[in-house]
Amino acid sequence: MYASKYNLVFDAGHKDQYLILNPLSGAMDLFDSRALHLLSNANEGNAQRALPDFFTYCNERGYLYDAPSGEEIRLKEIYERSSELHDSEPLRVEIYPTFLCNLRCTYCFQSHRMHGRATLIRPEVIDSMFHAISVYQDRLGKSQPPILTLFGGEPLLNRSKQREAIGRVLGLARDRGYRIRIITNGVHLGAYAGLLAKYPIDFIQVTLDGPREVHDRRRIFASGSGSFDRIVDSIDRAVEKSLRIVIRVNIDGDNISLLPQLAQFILRKGWLDKGVAVGVSPVDEFVPETEWCAEPTKIDTLKKLLNVKRDHKETEFMSISCRLAQFFEYIVDNGRLPFPMIKYCPATMGNQISLDYGGNFFVCCCMNACEADGSPQGRFHPAVEVNEDLLVRWKNRHVFQLSPCRECPLALLCGGGCTRLALSGCECGCGDLQDAVACPPMMNMQALQSLVDYYLPRILEAQANESRSPVKKRSSNL
Ligand code: SF4
Ligand code: SF4
Ligand code: SF4
């Protein structure tokens, strides 16, 4: 008998109860210590003869295989299915119409030097951008409309030329049936609300870092004054126009304790009734050396956030926007484990391109956003010229190919880590694409145990309310 290398075991918070889950098979059970002991000593023939039902059950659940080849077959199926799923997902296009910004947030991952430069995309570059998007749609064989995300700097600055540029982007996107999302600091969102309401926009993300006292220490204008009142007024004006707002709250040691106050403020505003959603992103360091795609770097921050949410029911509506928390939130919502991750992010799946005001093409949105990772992988203006070989090599990175990930028990929760970080030591940008990995700081059993402590009661409660059974309770007496 062979025990799956993806079996993960956690303390379930009750005497002699352990949660076992296997992201490859999608099984999740509560075992007692004897059952766990039998599982880890499955090769002892006496136990198998005495408790055949238990071992048959473990086999059916994917905790045990007759031989390692059984697991290999399952991994091959997952690889093939993942490739199909990734290919069927829409292309994500990150658009940087400018790097100018009116705020000087204390933790910004971009340099404020670039926020002072009066850059703006020109009309002919916008036209080339849409040409490049359709070229990529065809090259990748995508039939679904792409998802365009406007980013910056600040995409919604209140300058007439910028309003024209944004209107042109939105108009071309609407004419082609493309989906649109906007990430804005929200300062001028109110002034843009009338324009934006004319277009089919999935959502607009606005950041509020807490109640006024803490937000105004962090998200400041160049003068040092705070932006809270301007942003709140903008959200009011946007929801009046039926725009869908997602509030992002960047949480670290500085503002975590004030999360309940922000929750109460949002509830008093009645925004939830107007379709506003709120996600909390535990992020400790927004610097180019860390992967900033909404991942925490300190276990203490994650634990404090879970404690605040546990102790303050008014924060219940705020989801946690890091990938491990999303894994458990998926189980609460759907009653089953999500599909195994074999790649880390859309850039590595080959489903993302990033285009900036200067005609540059990047494979990863963070590379041009940070201005810290050297040369682009190509240009889209005046013509499309891209290092295709490099894109293929990014796309070929997955947990069955990267040697450090092949034996990692967390691989199917992780997907192989951030490619940009794995390559960050490489001067030429080609890097060691086949072997280098950067393990995400929170991808460890300690962080997972904290999340199990928080989410397991919620999973069991949802299961009891909806008569479904993602978690089975099994003892060795089967
Ligand atoms: S609004 Fe965004 S881009 Fe501008 S300074 Fe703040 S974090 Fe940086
Ligand atoms: S990047 Fe690190 S944590 Fe992630 S799968 Fe690879 S070895 Fe495991
Ligand atoms: S490679 Fe890293 S930084 Fe780039 S999109 Fe993926 S996770 Fe984000």
XYZ file of C-alpha atoms in Angstrom, residues 155-354:
200
model
C -6.567 55.443 -14.100
C -9.322 57.878 -13.074
C -7.497 61.194 -12.717
C -9.735 64.176 -13.357
C -7.887 65.619 -16.368
C -9.775 66.196 -19.618
C -7.253 64.294 -21.758
C -7.357 61.345 -19.363
C -11.172 61.284 -19.375
C -11.008 61.178 -23.182
C -8.463 58.339 -23.092
C -10.499 56.314 -20.599
C -13.671 56.948 -22.615
C -11.889 55.694 -25.747
C -10.707 52.503 -24.002
C -14.175 51.844 -22.572
C -15.882 52.511 -25.908
C -13.607 50.167 -27.851
C -14.024 47.498 -25.169
C -17.815 47.818 -25.186
C -17.974 47.695 -29.012
C -16.069 44.404 -28.961
C -18.041 42.879 -26.089
C -14.980 42.791 -23.772
C -15.420 42.707 -20.010
C -14.083 45.645 -17.977
C -12.811 46.067 -14.426
C -11.210 49.132 -12.868
C -8.782 49.425 -9.961
C -8.872 53.001 -8.672
C -7.939 54.858 -5.510
C -11.443 56.336 -5.723
C -10.541 60.002 -5.228
C -12.141 61.083 -8.541
C -14.465 58.111 -8.983
C -17.448 60.354 -8.162
C -16.534 62.691 -11.016
C -16.265 59.712 -13.375
C -19.457 57.970 -12.207
C -21.663 59.436 -14.956
C -19.214 58.373 -17.677
C -18.618 54.897 -16.240
C -22.347 54.210 -15.843
C -22.638 54.155 -19.652
C -20.465 51.047 -19.917
C -20.938 47.432 -18.810
C -18.335 47.248 -16.028
C -17.986 44.063 -13.929
C -16.799 45.980 -10.876
C -14.685 48.886 -9.687
C -12.222 48.215 -6.884
C -11.621 51.031 -4.406
C -9.329 50.856 -1.380
C -10.388 51.949 2.108
C -7.847 51.052 4.755
C -10.019 51.576 7.818
C -12.030 54.307 9.482
C -10.896 57.892 8.786
C -8.260 58.052 11.531
C -6.198 55.200 10.122
C -7.011 55.532 6.406
C -5.867 59.165 6.468
C -2.486 58.189 7.892
C -1.819 55.769 5.027
C -3.593 56.867 1.847
C -2.484 60.466 1.595
C -2.109 63.217 -0.991
C 1.337 64.682 -1.726
C 0.429 67.474 0.734
C 0.084 64.848 3.483
C -3.685 65.306 3.875
C -5.984 62.282 3.950
C -8.297 60.985 1.229
C -11.026 59.251 3.296
C -13.849 61.791 2.872
C -13.246 62.166 -0.876
C -13.336 58.397 -1.387
C -16.451 57.859 0.737
C -18.249 60.581 -1.236
C -17.098 58.893 -4.488
C -18.451 55.513 -3.401
C -21.798 57.144 -2.532
C -21.964 58.724 -5.978
C -20.909 55.519 -7.749
C -23.512 53.318 -6.022
C -26.181 55.918 -6.829
C -25.358 55.235 -10.466
C -25.656 51.468 -9.825
C -21.944 50.854 -10.364
C -20.759 47.710 -8.610
C -18.081 48.571 -6.045
C -15.643 46.163 -4.401
C -13.871 47.695 -1.417
C -10.378 46.406 -0.780
C -8.963 46.799 2.724
C -5.188 46.394 2.974
C -4.541 45.034 6.445
C -1.323 44.954 8.435
C -0.285 45.451 12.071
C -1.072 49.178 11.807
C -4.813 48.962 11.083
C -6.000 45.443 11.861
C -7.575 46.289 15.232
C -9.783 48.959 13.593
C -11.381 46.555 11.131
C -14.578 46.241 13.256
C -14.967 50.030 13.194
C -14.690 50.046 9.418
C -17.236 47.211 9.242
C -19.670 49.230 11.386
C -19.136 52.288 9.189
C -19.879 50.289 6.014
C -22.987 48.766 7.589
C -24.234 52.222 8.661
C -23.740 53.545 5.135
C -26.079 50.836 3.823
C -23.625 50.062 1.020
C -24.091 46.289 1.271
C -27.732 46.708 0.219
C -26.447 48.510 -2.864
C -24.284 45.609 -3.995
C -20.982 46.658 -2.440
C -18.646 43.745 -1.582
C -15.660 43.962 0.751
C -12.420 41.939 0.686
C -9.659 42.155 3.272
C -6.127 41.633 1.960
C -3.548 40.817 4.617
C -0.410 42.342 3.132
C 2.573 43.193 5.237
C 5.009 44.539 2.722
C 4.234 46.170 -0.599
C 7.737 46.209 -1.990
C 9.047 44.769 -5.243
C 10.922 42.016 -3.407
C 7.662 40.504 -2.212
C 4.936 39.098 -4.334
C 2.221 41.698 -3.993
C -0.594 39.726 -5.560
C -2.562 40.024 -2.311
C -0.617 37.553 -0.222
C 0.330 37.985 3.429
C 3.946 37.543 4.452
C 3.622 37.312 8.244
C 1.748 34.577 10.075
C 1.018 37.031 12.925
C -0.981 39.265 10.599
C -3.057 36.350 9.381
C -3.675 35.093 12.930
C -4.665 38.552 14.172
C -7.060 38.956 11.264
C -8.694 35.589 11.975
C -9.004 36.501 15.666
C -10.613 39.853 14.860
C -13.076 38.166 12.513
C -13.840 35.461 15.091
C -14.458 37.997 17.884
C -16.399 40.590 15.839
C -19.386 39.135 14.041
C -20.001 42.498 12.335
C -16.948 41.771 10.129
C -18.571 38.548 8.829
C -19.387 40.099 5.430
C -15.720 40.860 4.759
C -14.071 38.045 2.820
C -10.354 37.323 3.150
C -8.555 37.799 -0.148
C -5.548 35.508 0.152
C -5.396 32.230 -1.739
C -5.311 29.855 1.229
C -8.292 31.578 2.849
C -10.057 31.435 -0.522
C -9.429 27.677 -0.599
C -11.420 27.257 2.630
C -14.057 29.849 1.696
C -14.665 27.821 -1.456
C -15.357 24.730 0.691
C -17.765 26.678 2.930
C -19.649 28.002 -0.111
C -19.606 24.908 -2.323
C -19.405 21.934 0.016
C -16.375 20.499 -1.796
C -12.673 21.161 -2.303
C -11.628 23.344 -5.236
C -9.887 21.810 -8.246
C -6.154 21.213 -7.593
C -3.825 24.134 -8.467
C -0.946 23.148 -10.690
C 0.005 26.733 -11.619
C 0.125 29.763 -9.381
C -1.457 32.661 -11.262
C -2.936 33.706 -14.612
C 0.467 34.988 -15.816
C 1.936 31.490 -15.453
C -1.177 29.876 -16.927
C -0.510 31.931 -20.067
C -3.785 33.781 -19.509
C -2.509 37.260 -18.773
C -0.863 40.051 -20.727
C 0.020 43.468 -19.439
